[in-house]
Short mmCIF file of C-alpha atoms in Angstrom, two decimals:
data_model
loop_
_atom_site.label_atom_id
_atom_site.label_comp_id
_atom_site.label_asym_id
_atom_site.label_seq_id
_atom_site.Cartn_x
_atom_site.Cartn_y
_atom_site.Cartn_z
CA MET A 270 9.54 -31.90 49.04
CA LYS A 271 11.97 -28.97 48.97
CA GLY A 272 14.17 -30.92 46.56
CA VAL A 273 11.24 -31.44 44.21
CA GLU A 274 10.25 -27.77 44.43
CA GLY A 275 13.85 -26.75 43.79
CA GLU A 276 14.02 -28.97 40.73
CA GLU A 277 10.75 -27.50 39.43
CA GLY A 278 12.11 -24.02 40.03
CA ARG A 279 15.28 -24.73 38.10
CA THR A 280 13.26 -26.23 35.25
CA ALA A 281 10.99 -23.18 35.16
CA ARG A 282 13.95 -20.77 35.18
CA ALA A 283 15.64 -22.70 32.40
CA GLY A 284 12.40 -22.74 30.42
CA ARG A 285 11.93 -19.00 30.89
CA ALA A 286 15.51 -18.23 29.86
CA THR A 287 15.32 -20.52 26.82
CA THR A 288 11.97 -19.11 25.69
CA THR A 289 13.22 -15.54 26.08
CA ALA A 290 16.35 -16.38 24.08
CA LEU A 291 14.24 -17.94 21.32
CA LEU A 292 12.04 -14.84 21.17
CA ALA A 293 15.12 -12.62 21.02
CA ILE A 294 16.49 -14.66 18.12
CA SER A 295 13.08 -14.41 16.47
CA VAL A 296 12.98 -10.62 16.72
CA LEU A 297 16.37 -10.35 15.04
CA ALA A 298 15.98 -13.12 12.45
CA PHE A 299 12.39 -12.83 11.21
CA PRO A 300 12.85 -9.84 8.86
CA ILE A 301 15.96 -11.27 7.16
CA PRO A 302 15.80 -11.78 4.25
CA TYR A 303 12.84 -10.16 2.50
CA GLY A 304 10.52 -10.24 5.51
CA ALA A 305 10.57 -14.08 5.55
CA VAL A 306 8.48 -14.38 2.38
CA LEU A 307 10.65 -17.21 1.08
CA PRO A 308 9.84 -20.80 2.14
CA GLY A 309 12.95 -20.94 4.31
CA GLY A 310 11.85 -17.83 6.20
CA ARG A 311 8.41 -19.23 6.92
CA LEU A 312 9.94 -22.50 8.07
CA LEU A 313 12.25 -20.60 10.44
CA ILE A 314 9.30 -18.72 11.94
CA GLN A 315 7.36 -21.93 12.47
CA ALA A 316 10.34 -23.76 13.99
CA LEU A 317 11.18 -20.96 16.44
CA ALA A 318 7.52 -20.38 17.32
CA PHE A 319 6.67 -23.98 18.14
CA LEU A 320 9.97 -24.47 19.96
CA ALA A 321 9.29 -21.35 22.06
CA LEU A 322 5.80 -22.65 22.83
CA ALA A 323 7.24 -25.98 23.96
CA THR A 324 9.85 -24.40 26.24
CA SER A 325 7.30 -21.95 27.69
CA ALA A 326 5.20 -24.93 28.79
CA THR A 327 7.88 -25.72 31.40
CA ILE A 328 7.27 -22.40 33.17
CA VAL A 329 5.11 -23.49 36.12
CA SER A 330 4.28 -19.96 37.24
CA ARG A 331 3.36 -18.62 33.82
CA PRO A 332 0.19 -16.50 33.85
CA ALA A 333 -3.00 -17.84 32.33
CA ILE A 334 -4.12 -16.36 29.03
CA GLY A 335 -7.27 -15.03 30.70
CA ALA A 336 -9.65 -12.88 28.70
CA ALA A 337 -7.30 -12.97 25.71
CA ARG A 338 -8.39 -16.56 25.17
CA LEU A 339 -11.33 -15.16 23.18
CA ALA A 340 -8.94 -13.54 20.70
CA LEU A 341 -6.68 -16.58 20.74
CA VAL A 342 -9.55 -18.97 20.10
CA SER A 343 -10.67 -16.79 17.20
CA LEU A 344 -7.17 -16.82 15.74
CA LEU A 345 -6.94 -20.57 16.14
CA GLY A 346 -10.41 -20.70 14.60
CA VAL A 347 -8.88 -19.30 11.41
CA ALA A 348 -6.30 -22.09 11.54
CA ILE A 349 -9.11 -24.61 12.07
CA LEU A 350 -10.85 -23.11 9.04
CA GLY A 351 -7.67 -23.76 7.07
CA THR A 352 -7.72 -27.36 8.28
CA LEU A 353 -11.33 -27.69 7.12
CA GLN A 354 -10.35 -26.26 3.74
CA LEU A 355 -7.69 -28.97 3.47
CA ALA A 356 -9.94 -31.84 4.54
CA PRO A 357 -10.92 -34.34 1.79
CA LEU A 358 -14.66 -34.08 1.20
CA PRO A 359 -17.16 -36.14 -0.79
CA LEU A 360 -17.98 -34.28 -3.97
CA PRO A 361 -21.72 -33.92 -3.15
CA LEU A 362 -20.84 -32.30 0.20
CA LEU A 363 -18.25 -30.04 -1.44
CA VAL A 364 -20.87 -28.91 -3.96
CA ARG A 365 -23.01 -27.73 -1.05
CA LEU A 366 -20.19 -26.03 0.86
CA SER A 367 -18.26 -24.49 -2.04
CA PRO A 368 -19.72 -25.09 -5.52
CA VAL A 369 -16.89 -23.34 -7.37
CA SER A 370 -14.25 -25.40 -5.54
CA ALA A 371 -16.14 -28.54 -6.57
CA GLU A 372 -16.25 -27.34 -10.17
CA ILE A 373 -12.49 -26.61 -10.19
CA HIS A 374 -11.63 -30.04 -8.82
CA SER A 375 -13.99 -31.77 -11.24
CA ARG A 376 -12.44 -30.03 -14.24
CA ALA A 377 -8.94 -30.75 -12.98
CA ASN A 378 -9.77 -34.44 -12.67
CA GLU A 379 -11.16 -34.46 -16.21
CA VAL A 380 -7.85 -33.14 -17.51
CA LEU A 381 -5.87 -35.63 -15.42
CA ALA A 382 -8.01 -38.48 -16.75
CA LEU A 383 -7.07 -37.54 -20.33
CA PHE A 384 -3.43 -38.23 -19.46
CA GLY A 385 -4.15 -41.33 -17.42
CA ARG A 386 -3.25 -39.69 -14.12
CA ASP A 387 -4.88 -40.36 -10.77
CA SER A 388 -7.61 -37.93 -9.78
CA ILE A 389 -7.09 -35.44 -6.96
CA THR A 390 -9.19 -35.45 -3.81
CA PRO A 391 -11.89 -32.77 -3.72
CA ARG A 392 -11.30 -30.07 -1.11
CA ILE A 393 -12.45 -26.54 -0.44
CA SER A 394 -8.94 -25.19 -1.01
CA ILE A 395 -8.04 -24.72 -4.65
CA ALA A 396 -4.29 -24.76 -3.80
CA PRO A 397 -3.82 -27.10 -0.82
CA THR A 398 -0.06 -26.59 -0.50
CA GLU A 399 -0.50 -22.84 -0.05
CA THR A 400 -3.33 -23.37 2.43
CA LEU A 401 -1.21 -25.75 4.50
CA GLN A 402 1.59 -23.17 4.71
CA ALA A 403 -0.83 -20.40 5.69
CA THR A 404 -2.51 -22.58 8.33
CA LEU A 405 0.80 -23.53 9.92
CA PHE A 406 1.86 -19.88 9.94
CA ILE A 407 -1.30 -18.77 11.73
CA ALA A 408 -0.74 -21.47 14.34
CA ALA A 409 2.86 -20.25 14.67
CA CYS A 410 1.68 -16.69 15.36
CA ALA A 411 -0.62 -18.01 18.09
CA ALA A 412 2.34 -19.93 19.54
CA LEU A 413 4.49 -16.78 19.57
CA PHE A 414 1.74 -14.86 21.37
CA ILE A 415 1.41 -17.55 24.05
CA ALA A 416 5.18 -17.88 24.52
CA ALA A 417 5.71 -14.11 24.77
CA SER A 418 2.86 -13.80 27.25
CA ALA A 419 4.34 -16.62 29.35
CA VAL A 420 7.74 -14.95 29.78
CA SER A 421 6.41 -11.39 30.00
CA SER A 422 7.95 -9.58 32.95
CA ARG A 423 9.16 -6.04 33.43
CA ALA A 424 12.78 -6.96 32.66
CA THR A 425 11.88 -9.22 29.72
CA ARG A 426 9.57 -6.65 28.18
CA ARG A 427 12.18 -3.93 28.44
CA TRP A 428 14.92 -6.11 26.96
CA LEU A 429 12.87 -7.53 24.09
CA GLY A 430 11.24 -4.16 23.46
CA TRP A 431 14.56 -2.43 22.97
CA LEU A 432 15.68 -5.36 20.84
CA VAL A 433 12.70 -4.70 18.52
CA VAL A 434 13.73 -1.05 18.33
CA PHE A 435 17.38 -1.96 17.72
CA ALA A 436 16.48 -4.38 14.92
CA ALA A 437 14.36 -1.70 13.23
CA ALA A 438 16.95 1.06 13.70
CA ALA A 439 19.75 -1.15 12.39
CA GLN A 440 17.78 -1.79 9.21
CA ILE A 441 17.13 1.93 8.80
CA VAL A 442 20.82 2.77 9.17
CA TRP A 443 21.84 -0.01 6.81
CA ALA A 444 19.27 1.00 4.19
CA VAL A 445 20.08 4.71 4.36
CA THR A 446 23.81 4.10 4.01
CA THR A 447 23.64 1.52 1.21
CA GLN A 448 20.78 2.69 -1.01
CA ARG A 449 20.77 5.64 -3.40
CA ASP A 450 19.59 9.02 -2.13
CA ASP A 451 16.71 9.10 -4.62
CA GLU A 452 15.60 5.56 -3.78
CA ARG A 453 12.83 4.64 -1.37
CA ILE A 454 14.47 2.57 1.35
CA HIS A 455 13.13 -0.92 2.01
CA GLY A 456 15.60 -2.43 4.47
CA ALA A 457 15.51 -6.22 4.42
CA PHE A 458 12.09 -6.14 2.77
CA VAL A 459 11.34 -6.15 -0.95
CA ASN A 460 8.73 -3.40 -0.81
CA PRO A 461 9.22 -0.04 1.00
CA ASN A 462 5.56 -0.11 2.03
CA HIS A 463 6.11 -3.33 3.95
CA PHE A 464 9.22 -1.93 5.59
CA ALA A 465 7.06 0.97 6.76
CA GLY A 466 4.57 -1.55 8.16
CA TYR A 467 7.33 -3.33 10.05
CA LEU A 468 8.65 -0.03 11.44
CA GLN A 469 5.19 0.84 12.75
CA ILE A 470 5.60 -1.89 15.38
CA ALA A 471 8.87 -0.37 16.59
CA LEU A 472 7.26 3.08 16.47
CA ALA A 473 4.54 1.95 18.88
CA VAL A 474 7.12 0.41 21.23
CA THR A 475 9.28 3.56 21.33
CA PHE A 476 6.19 5.73 21.83
CA ALA A 477 5.27 3.57 24.83
CA PHE A 478 8.79 3.97 26.21
CA VAL A 479 8.40 7.75 25.94
CA VAL A 480 5.07 7.59 27.79
CA GLU A 481 6.54 5.41 30.53
CA SER A 482 9.45 7.81 30.95
CA ILE A 483 7.07 10.77 31.28
CA LEU A 484 4.96 8.89 33.82
CA THR A 485 7.98 8.10 35.99
CA GLY A 486 9.67 11.48 35.58
CA GLY A 487 8.32 12.81 38.87
CA ASP A 488 9.78 9.89 40.81
CA ARG A 489 13.22 10.35 39.28
CA GLU A 490 13.09 14.05 40.05
CA ALA A 491 12.06 13.46 43.68
CA ARG A 492 15.23 11.48 44.38
CA LYS A 493 17.46 14.48 43.60
CA ARG A 494 17.98 17.68 45.58
CA ASP A 495 20.08 19.79 43.24
CA PRO A 496 17.87 21.65 40.71
CA LEU A 497 20.13 20.77 37.79
CA GLU A 498 20.19 17.13 38.83
CA LYS A 499 16.41 17.20 39.15
CA MET A 500 16.06 18.52 35.61
CA HIS A 501 18.59 16.07 34.21
CA SER A 502 17.11 13.02 35.93
CA LYS A 503 13.63 13.96 34.77
CA TRP A 504 14.22 15.00 31.18
CA ALA A 505 17.33 13.14 30.00
CA PRO A 506 15.61 9.70 29.87
CA ILE A 507 12.68 11.26 28.05
CA ALA A 508 14.99 12.97 25.56
CA TRP A 509 16.88 9.89 24.41
CA ARG A 510 13.65 7.90 24.14
CA VAL A 511 12.24 10.69 21.96
CA LEU A 512 15.44 10.43 19.93
CA ALA A 513 14.82 6.70 19.42
CA TRP A 514 11.23 7.43 18.41
CA GLY A 515 12.47 10.07 15.98
CA VAL A 516 14.85 7.58 14.35
CA ILE A 517 11.92 5.25 13.64
CA VAL A 518 9.92 8.20 12.28
CA ILE A 519 12.83 8.98 9.97
CA GLY A 520 12.74 5.41 8.72
CA ILE A 521 9.03 5.57 7.95
CA LEU A 522 9.39 8.91 6.19
CA VAL A 523 12.24 7.78 3.94
CA THR A 524 10.25 4.73 2.84
CA ARG A 525 7.96 7.40 1.32
CA SER A 526 5.02 5.09 1.94
CA ARG A 527 1.95 7.30 1.95
CA GLY A 528 -0.22 4.70 3.64
CA GLY A 529 2.54 3.99 6.14
CA ILE A 530 2.96 7.67 7.03
CA VAL A 531 -0.79 8.17 7.52
CA ALA A 532 -1.11 5.00 9.62
CA ALA A 533 1.88 5.98 11.76
CA ALA A 534 0.49 9.47 12.36
CA ALA A 535 -3.01 8.19 13.14
CA SER A 536 -1.78 5.50 15.52
CA SER A 537 0.43 8.01 17.35
CA ILE A 538 -2.59 10.27 17.86
CA VAL A 539 -4.65 7.32 19.11
CA MET A 540 -1.88 6.35 21.52
CA LEU A 541 -1.62 9.89 22.87
CA VAL A 542 -5.39 10.08 23.41
CA VAL A 543 -5.41 6.72 25.20
CA ALA A 544 -2.40 7.78 27.28
CA LEU A 545 -4.32 10.84 28.46
CA SER A 546 -6.98 8.46 29.83
CA MET A 547 -4.52 6.43 31.93
CA ARG A 548 -5.31 6.22 35.62
CA HIS A 549 -1.79 7.47 36.40
CA VAL A 550 -2.39 10.83 34.71
CA ARG A 551 -3.99 13.49 36.88
CA HIS A 552 -2.59 16.63 35.28
CA HIS A 553 -3.87 16.03 31.77
CA ARG A 554 -2.84 19.39 30.38
CA ALA A 555 0.76 18.95 31.53
CA PHE A 556 0.90 15.39 30.24
CA ALA A 557 -0.64 16.40 26.91
CA THR A 558 1.92 19.19 26.60
CA ALA A 559 4.79 16.82 27.33
CA GLY A 560 3.45 14.13 25.01
CA SER A 561 2.72 16.54 22.18
CA GLY A 562 6.11 18.17 22.66
CA ALA A 563 7.78 14.78 22.40
CA ILE A 564 5.93 14.05 19.16
CA VAL A 565 6.77 17.46 17.70
CA ALA A 566 10.43 17.06 18.66
CA GLY A 567 10.61 13.62 17.07
CA VAL A 568 8.90 14.77 13.88
CA ALA A 569 11.09 17.89 13.69
CA LEU A 570 14.18 15.72 14.01
CA ALA A 571 12.89 13.43 11.27
CA LEU A 572 12.04 16.27 8.89
CA ALA A 573 15.35 17.99 9.53
CA THR A 574 17.12 14.76 8.66
CA THR A 575 15.08 13.63 5.66
CA GLY A 576 14.27 16.97 4.04
CA ARG A 577 11.20 17.61 1.95
CA TRP A 578 11.23 14.56 -0.34
CA PRO A 579 9.03 12.25 1.77
CA LEU A 580 6.34 14.92 2.04
CA LEU A 581 6.56 15.75 -1.66
CA ARG A 582 5.85 12.15 -2.53
CA PHE A 583 3.01 12.13 -0.01
CA PHE A 584 1.18 14.69 -2.16
CA ALA A 585 2.37 13.34 -5.51
CA THR A 586 2.07 10.19 -7.57
CA ASP A 587 5.08 7.91 -7.71
CA PRO A 588 5.37 6.36 -11.21
CA ARG A 589 7.10 3.33 -9.71
CA ASP A 590 3.97 2.46 -7.73
CA ALA A 591 0.79 0.97 -9.11
CA GLU A 592 -1.60 3.78 -9.88
CA SER A 593 -4.35 4.40 -7.39
CA ASP A 594 -7.06 3.50 -9.90
CA LEU A 595 -5.37 0.13 -10.46
CA ARG A 596 -5.50 -0.53 -6.74
CA VAL A 597 -9.22 0.24 -6.75
CA THR A 598 -9.61 -2.12 -9.71
CA LEU A 599 -7.90 -4.85 -7.72
CA TRP A 600 -10.35 -4.29 -4.88
CA ARG A 601 -13.33 -4.47 -7.22
CA LEU A 602 -12.08 -7.67 -8.81
CA SER A 603 -11.35 -9.10 -5.37
CA ILE A 604 -15.02 -8.66 -4.50
CA GLU A 605 -15.89 -10.57 -7.66
CA ALA A 606 -13.49 -13.35 -6.67
CA TRP A 607 -15.06 -13.52 -3.22
CA ARG A 608 -18.49 -14.09 -4.74
CA ASP A 609 -17.17 -17.43 -6.07
CA PHE A 610 -16.22 -18.54 -2.53
CA PRO A 611 -18.54 -16.57 -0.24
CA ILE A 612 -18.74 -18.65 2.95
CA PHE A 613 -15.53 -20.65 3.45
CA GLY A 614 -13.24 -18.92 0.95
CA SER A 615 -10.96 -20.36 -1.69
CA GLY A 616 -8.41 -21.57 0.85
CA LEU A 617 -5.99 -19.61 3.03
CA GLY A 618 -3.05 -18.41 0.96
CA THR A 619 -4.78 -18.97 -2.38
CA PHE A 620 -5.58 -15.39 -3.40
CA ARG A 621 -3.46 -15.63 -6.54
CA GLU A 622 -5.35 -18.69 -7.78
CA ALA A 623 -8.77 -17.25 -6.88
CA PHE A 624 -8.00 -13.92 -8.55
CA ARG A 625 -7.05 -15.57 -11.84
CA ARG A 626 -10.67 -16.55 -12.38
CA VAL A 627 -11.77 -12.92 -12.56
CA GLN A 628 -8.61 -11.24 -13.87
CA PRO A 629 -9.29 -9.48 -17.20
CA ALA A 630 -7.52 -11.05 -20.16
CA GLY A 631 -5.75 -7.81 -21.04
CA THR A 632 -4.21 -7.36 -17.58
CA ASN A 633 -0.59 -8.42 -17.95
CA LEU A 634 0.11 -8.65 -14.23
CA LEU A 635 0.69 -11.48 -11.82
CA VAL A 636 -1.62 -10.46 -9.00
CA GLU A 637 -0.72 -12.25 -5.78
CA GLN A 638 -2.20 -9.86 -3.22
CA ALA A 639 -5.33 -7.75 -2.89
CA HIS A 640 -3.50 -4.71 -1.44
CA HIS A 641 -6.16 -4.82 1.27
CA ASP A 642 -5.78 -7.22 4.19
CA ALA A 643 -9.50 -7.54 4.91
CA LEU A 644 -10.40 -8.18 1.27
CA GLN A 645 -7.65 -10.76 1.00
CA MET A 646 -9.00 -12.65 3.99
CA LEU A 647 -12.52 -12.34 2.59
CA VAL A 648 -11.46 -14.03 -0.64
CA THR A 649 -9.36 -16.78 0.92
CA GLY A 650 -11.29 -17.34 4.14
CA GLY A 651 -14.77 -16.23 3.17
CA VAL A 652 -17.16 -14.59 5.59
CA VAL A 653 -16.16 -17.11 8.25
CA GLY A 654 -12.46 -16.30 8.03
CA LEU A 655 -12.99 -12.53 7.95
CA ALA A 656 -15.33 -12.66 10.96
CA LEU A 657 -12.91 -14.76 13.01
CA SER A 658 -9.85 -12.65 12.20
CA ALA A 659 -11.70 -9.37 12.76
CA PHE A 660 -13.02 -10.60 16.11
CA ALA A 661 -9.50 -11.59 17.17
CA ILE A 662 -8.03 -8.19 16.28
CA VAL A 663 -10.86 -6.16 17.82
CA THR A 664 -10.90 -8.25 21.00
CA ILE A 665 -7.18 -8.04 21.73
CA GLY A 666 -7.23 -4.35 20.80
CA CYS A 667 -10.02 -3.62 23.29
CA LEU A 668 -8.31 -5.66 26.01
CA LEU A 669 -5.05 -3.79 25.52
CA ALA A 670 -6.86 -0.44 25.50
CA ARG A 671 -8.47 -1.36 28.81
CA GLY A 672 -5.09 -2.46 30.16
CA ALA A 673 -3.46 0.80 29.10
CA ILE A 674 -6.12 2.87 30.83
CA SER A 675 -6.68 0.89 34.05
CA ASN A 676 -3.41 -0.96 34.79
CA ARG A 677 -1.96 -0.02 38.18
CA HIS A 678 1.59 -0.45 36.88
CA ARG A 679 2.84 2.45 34.83
CA GLU A 680 5.20 0.23 32.85
CA GLY A 681 2.34 -2.21 32.25
CA SER A 682 0.09 0.59 31.03
CA ALA A 683 2.78 1.74 28.63
CA TRP A 684 3.27 -1.76 27.23
CA SER A 685 -0.46 -2.26 26.73
CA LEU A 686 -0.33 1.02 24.84
CA ALA A 687 2.49 -0.33 22.66
CA GLY A 688 0.49 -3.40 21.69
CA LEU A 689 -2.59 -1.31 20.96
CA GLY A 690 -0.64 1.20 18.86
CA ALA A 691 0.96 -1.52 16.75
CA ILE A 692 -2.42 -3.14 16.08
CA VAL A 693 -4.04 0.18 15.16
CA ALA A 694 -1.20 1.16 12.81
CA LEU A 695 -1.07 -2.16 10.94
CA THR A 696 -4.86 -2.39 10.72
CA LEU A 697 -5.10 1.09 9.20
CA HIS A 698 -2.18 0.48 6.86
CA GLY A 699 -3.79 -2.82 5.89
CA LEU A 700 -6.62 -0.91 4.24
CA VAL A 701 -4.27 -0.18 1.34
CA GLU A 702 -1.53 -2.80 1.77
CA PHE A 703 -1.01 -6.47 2.62
CA ASN A 704 1.30 -6.31 5.63
CA PHE A 705 -0.28 -9.37 7.24
CA SER A 706 0.81 -11.43 4.24
CA ILE A 707 4.49 -10.64 4.92
CA PRO A 708 5.37 -13.26 7.57
CA ALA A 709 7.88 -11.17 9.54
CA ILE A 710 5.31 -8.46 10.29
CA PRO A 711 2.49 -10.47 11.93
CA ALA A 712 5.06 -12.71 13.65
CA THR A 713 6.78 -9.70 15.25
CA LEU A 714 3.37 -8.24 16.09
CA ALA A 715 2.45 -11.51 17.85
CA ILE A 716 5.52 -11.22 20.07
CA VAL A 717 4.87 -7.57 20.95
CA THR A 718 1.17 -8.11 21.69
CA GLY A 719 2.02 -11.22 23.71
CA LEU A 720 4.41 -9.20 25.86
CA ALA A 721 1.80 -6.45 26.14
CA TRP A 722 -0.90 -8.88 27.21
CA GLY A 723 1.48 -10.35 29.78
CA SER A 724 1.71 -6.92 31.39
CA ALA A 725 -2.07 -6.69 31.47
CA ARG A 726 -2.27 -10.15 33.07
CA GLU A 727 -0.01 -8.93 35.88
CA GLU A 728 -2.72 -6.40 36.67
CA GLU A 729 -5.42 -9.08 36.76
CA LYS A 730 -3.28 -11.27 39.05
CA GLY A 731 -2.63 -8.25 41.25
CA GLY A 732 0.85 -9.38 42.13
CA ALA A 733 3.77 -8.98 39.80
CA GLY A 734 5.21 -5.68 38.76
CA ASP A 735 5.79 -2.57 40.80
CA SER A 736 2.23 -1.88 41.95
CA SER A 737 3.01 -1.96 45.65
CA VAL A 738 5.79 0.56 45.18
CA GLU A 739 3.69 2.83 43.01
CA GLU A 740 0.67 2.75 45.29
CA SER A 741 2.87 3.74 48.24
CA ARG A 742 4.21 6.78 46.45
CA GLY A 743 0.88 8.46 46.53
CA PRO A 744 -0.08 11.42 44.34
CA ARG A 745 3.41 11.82 42.81
CA ALA A 746 3.00 8.51 40.97
CA LEU A 747 -0.14 9.92 39.42
CA THR A 748 1.36 13.32 38.63
CA PRO A 749 4.10 12.71 36.09
CA MET A 750 4.77 16.38 35.44
CA ALA A 751 4.82 17.49 39.07
#
């Protein structure tokens, strides 16, 4: 029996190590090149995601998904919707489910018949190849979430978290040193706005590291007797984490993405407010002072480094960007496109094809995105797709907010805060951009939120982590600024 248990233990350890390595490779490889928008990038994400899911299945002691299964089922529901959109349907049934899709297929078959070609099978999707790719990608994101949650431990979260920060910082340094001074940096991405969206994930992670360091500052101080050593042990870890946060802020500022800057600022405020509600914080005024001071220091560092240009663009119009009224026009036309496919959408990934039906003849643009994540899902997934995706985002966001506030483990609370902050930032930025259509961004978000949910699951299990140590420390664990 012991031999069998030992073999299972070795298999589980190997599975955990392999899954962690695959996630580490994913964090580094996903953004390169161009945020994985090319077919090869999407294929890499899918391969690593499903391989990580397979290896995580060998971890016998992996935590159950728990309450997050509601969000996961909703996300998989979007993938199931994509499968339904791909399913061959009798034309009379398709007419009932999606009349415009039936009309498009009928007209296409009429043209094919003129050239003696075989007719195509009627489906809801008006571009099945694109829908297949989008469906597989959504399933891959779910796989990344499950795999990250399975290997989530204090050491794994810290290692992968700093790897996310390193990958973002490396792109910032590379972009700043290789691009012109007057150019908006975009890193490995094509669009600076999407680079800002990617950096928002790293911003949330570094903010959480700052919060964790503040929460544990009292414990570090208590171990020292010399006053200078007390000050150094308490504030030095906070200072270099603030420095890391400031580097990410610099990156977002020099992208000069107005939506990205607003989303980053708003999410940081939300994270600070949630942090003040953590069960570990008793002296709220002291914690608020420390947290606000950290934010001010990071922003001051960023502004001192970048100068005034990012803020000037924030209040000005950039001629290289689409004008704001054009963006509003795209939103209005997207609503018109949705009316053609109200319930089940035109097919995941088919916004370009759906938009062509309503695009004015005089508009000499190839419109592939709605510049609004919710509108894009509404067009391609209909009311069903939007409802499922919104439920998934809101559910996991609420669960992580609860975990941040009530988790007994300070590190677990901070990681729940990281997942929440990343979701809030990308959701807000998605009101004017299409970050969720850039594969590297939602794939990285899936890993971070999976790790964050793993920390929350430790709380529900009541075992893993450092709860026993923290509970024994008494009031000092709850008084970070003591």
